[in-house]
PDB file of C-alpha atoms in Angstrom:
ATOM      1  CA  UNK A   1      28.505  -4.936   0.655  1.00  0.00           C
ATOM      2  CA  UNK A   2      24.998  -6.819   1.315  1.00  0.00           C
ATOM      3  CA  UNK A   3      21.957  -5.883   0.027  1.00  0.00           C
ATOM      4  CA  UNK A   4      19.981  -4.487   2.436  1.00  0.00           C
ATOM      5  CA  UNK A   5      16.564  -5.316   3.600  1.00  0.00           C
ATOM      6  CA  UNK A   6      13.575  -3.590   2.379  1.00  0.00           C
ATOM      7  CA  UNK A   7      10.272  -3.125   4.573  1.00  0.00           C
ATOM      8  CA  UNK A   8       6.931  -1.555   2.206  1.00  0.00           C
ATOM      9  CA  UNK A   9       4.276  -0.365   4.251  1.00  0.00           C
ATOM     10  CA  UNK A  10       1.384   1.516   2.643  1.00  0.00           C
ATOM     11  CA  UNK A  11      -0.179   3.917   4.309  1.00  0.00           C
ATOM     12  CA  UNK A  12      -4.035   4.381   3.924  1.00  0.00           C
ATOM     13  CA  UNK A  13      -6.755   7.151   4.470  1.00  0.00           C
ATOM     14  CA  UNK A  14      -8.560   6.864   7.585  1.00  0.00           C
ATOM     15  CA  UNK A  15     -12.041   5.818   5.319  1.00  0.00           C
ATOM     16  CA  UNK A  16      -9.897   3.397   4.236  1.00  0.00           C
ATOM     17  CA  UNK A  17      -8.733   1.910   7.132  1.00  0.00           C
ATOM     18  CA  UNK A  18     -12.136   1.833   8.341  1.00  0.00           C
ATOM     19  CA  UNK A  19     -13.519  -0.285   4.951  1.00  0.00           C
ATOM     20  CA  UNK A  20      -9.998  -2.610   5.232  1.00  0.00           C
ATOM     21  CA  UNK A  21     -11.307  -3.172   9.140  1.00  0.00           C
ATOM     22  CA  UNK A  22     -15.005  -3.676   8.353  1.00  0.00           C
ATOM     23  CA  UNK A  23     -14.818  -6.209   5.466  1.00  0.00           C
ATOM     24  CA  UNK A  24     -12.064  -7.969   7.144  1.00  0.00           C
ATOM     25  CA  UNK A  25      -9.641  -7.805   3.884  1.00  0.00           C
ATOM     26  CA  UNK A  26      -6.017  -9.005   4.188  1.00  0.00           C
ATOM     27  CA  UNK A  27      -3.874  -6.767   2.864  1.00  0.00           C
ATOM     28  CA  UNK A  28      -1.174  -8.878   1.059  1.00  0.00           C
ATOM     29  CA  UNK A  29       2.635  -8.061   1.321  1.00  0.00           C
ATOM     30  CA  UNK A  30       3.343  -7.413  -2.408  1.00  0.00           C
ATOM     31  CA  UNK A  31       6.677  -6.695  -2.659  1.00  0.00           C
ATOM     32  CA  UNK A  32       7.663  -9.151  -0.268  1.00  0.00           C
ATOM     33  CA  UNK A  33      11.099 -10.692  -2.055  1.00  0.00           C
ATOM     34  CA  UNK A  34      10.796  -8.488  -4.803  1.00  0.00           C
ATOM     35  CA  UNK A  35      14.125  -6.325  -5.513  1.00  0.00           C
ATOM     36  CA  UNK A  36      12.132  -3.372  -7.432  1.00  0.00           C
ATOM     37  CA  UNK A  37      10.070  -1.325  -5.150  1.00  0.00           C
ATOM     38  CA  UNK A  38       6.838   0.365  -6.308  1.00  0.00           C
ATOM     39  CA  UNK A  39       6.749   3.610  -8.301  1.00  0.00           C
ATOM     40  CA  UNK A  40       4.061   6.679  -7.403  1.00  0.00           C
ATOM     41  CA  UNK A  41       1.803   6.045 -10.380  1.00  0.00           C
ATOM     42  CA  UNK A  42       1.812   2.101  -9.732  1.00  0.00           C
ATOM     43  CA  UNK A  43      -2.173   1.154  -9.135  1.00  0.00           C
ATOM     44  CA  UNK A  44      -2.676  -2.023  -6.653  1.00  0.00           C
ATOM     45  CA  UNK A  45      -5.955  -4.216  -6.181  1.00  0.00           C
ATOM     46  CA  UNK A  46      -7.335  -5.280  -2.625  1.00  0.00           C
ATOM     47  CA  UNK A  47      -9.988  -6.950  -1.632  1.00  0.00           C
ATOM     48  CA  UNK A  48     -12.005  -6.234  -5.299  1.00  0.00           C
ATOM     49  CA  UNK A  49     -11.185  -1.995  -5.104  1.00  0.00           C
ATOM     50  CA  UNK A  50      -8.128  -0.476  -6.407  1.00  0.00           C
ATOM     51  CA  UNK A  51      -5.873   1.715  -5.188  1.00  0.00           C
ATOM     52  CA  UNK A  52      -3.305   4.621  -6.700  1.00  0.00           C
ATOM     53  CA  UNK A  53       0.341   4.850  -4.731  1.00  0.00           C
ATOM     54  CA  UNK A  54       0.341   8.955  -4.872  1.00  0.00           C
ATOM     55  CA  UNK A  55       3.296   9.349  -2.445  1.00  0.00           C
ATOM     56  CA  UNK A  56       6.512   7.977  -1.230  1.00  0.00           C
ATOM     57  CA  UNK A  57       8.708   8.295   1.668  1.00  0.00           C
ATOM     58  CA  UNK A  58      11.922   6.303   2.361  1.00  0.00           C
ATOM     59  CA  UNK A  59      12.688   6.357   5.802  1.00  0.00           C
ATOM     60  CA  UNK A  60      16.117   4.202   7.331  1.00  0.00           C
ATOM     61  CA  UNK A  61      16.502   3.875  11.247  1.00  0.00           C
ATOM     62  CA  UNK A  62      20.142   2.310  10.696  1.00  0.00           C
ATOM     63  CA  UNK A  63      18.864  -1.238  10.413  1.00  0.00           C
ATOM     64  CA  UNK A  64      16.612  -0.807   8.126  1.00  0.00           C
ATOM     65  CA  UNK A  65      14.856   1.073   4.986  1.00  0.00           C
ATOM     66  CA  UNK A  66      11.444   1.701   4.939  1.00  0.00           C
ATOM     67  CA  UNK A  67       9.554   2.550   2.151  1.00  0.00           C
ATOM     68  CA  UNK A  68       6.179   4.144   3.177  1.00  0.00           C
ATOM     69  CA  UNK A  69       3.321   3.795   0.275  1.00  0.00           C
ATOM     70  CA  UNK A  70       0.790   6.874   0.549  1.00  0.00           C
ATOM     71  CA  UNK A  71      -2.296   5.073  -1.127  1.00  0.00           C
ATOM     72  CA  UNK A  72      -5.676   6.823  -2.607  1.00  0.00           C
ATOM     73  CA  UNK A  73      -8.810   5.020  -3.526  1.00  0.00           C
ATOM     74  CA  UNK A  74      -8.921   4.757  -7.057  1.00  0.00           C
ATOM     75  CA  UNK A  75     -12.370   3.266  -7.467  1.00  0.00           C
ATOM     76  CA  UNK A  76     -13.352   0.974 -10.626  1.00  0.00           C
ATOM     77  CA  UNK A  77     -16.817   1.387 -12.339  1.00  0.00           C
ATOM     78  CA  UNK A  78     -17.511  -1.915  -9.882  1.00  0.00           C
ATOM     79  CA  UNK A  79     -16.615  -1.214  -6.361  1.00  0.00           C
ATOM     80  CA  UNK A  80     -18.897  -0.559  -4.092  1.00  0.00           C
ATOM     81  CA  UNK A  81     -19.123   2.942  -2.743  1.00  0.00           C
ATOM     82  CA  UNK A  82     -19.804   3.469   0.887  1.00  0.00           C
ATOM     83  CA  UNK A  83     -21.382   5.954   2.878  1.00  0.00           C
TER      84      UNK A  83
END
């Protein structure tokens, strides 16, 4: 039996979004080839801000898994707040 493909998507607020959109920031595929996936807990850094993965869902359509990544802002002393 082959070892199935894994797809991560995170999933972020809408005020989010909106910053991701406005300051043009890539969001990088992280786990891309990696054989671990992410734990809740796990804290990410994009674009100079950090985020907290608070949630996850595995989702599998037959072809397959998903692994969605609920993110919240988890703000260092030097991000910039917005707003």
């Amino acid at each position: 039996m082959g070892q199935q493909a894994l797809k991560v998507v995170l999933v972020f607020s809408t005020d989010d979004q909106a910053w991701i959109r406005q300051s043009k920031t890539v969001v990088p595929q992280f786990w891309q080839g990696h054989p671990v996936p992410p734990a809740q807990g796990d804290v990410i850094r994009i674009g100079g801000r950090q985020f907290l993965i608070q949630g996850r869902v595995w989702e599998n359509d037959g072809e397959m898994t998903t692994l969605r990544l609920f993110v919240g802002n988890a703000h260092a002393q030097s991000d910039t707040v917005f707003g």
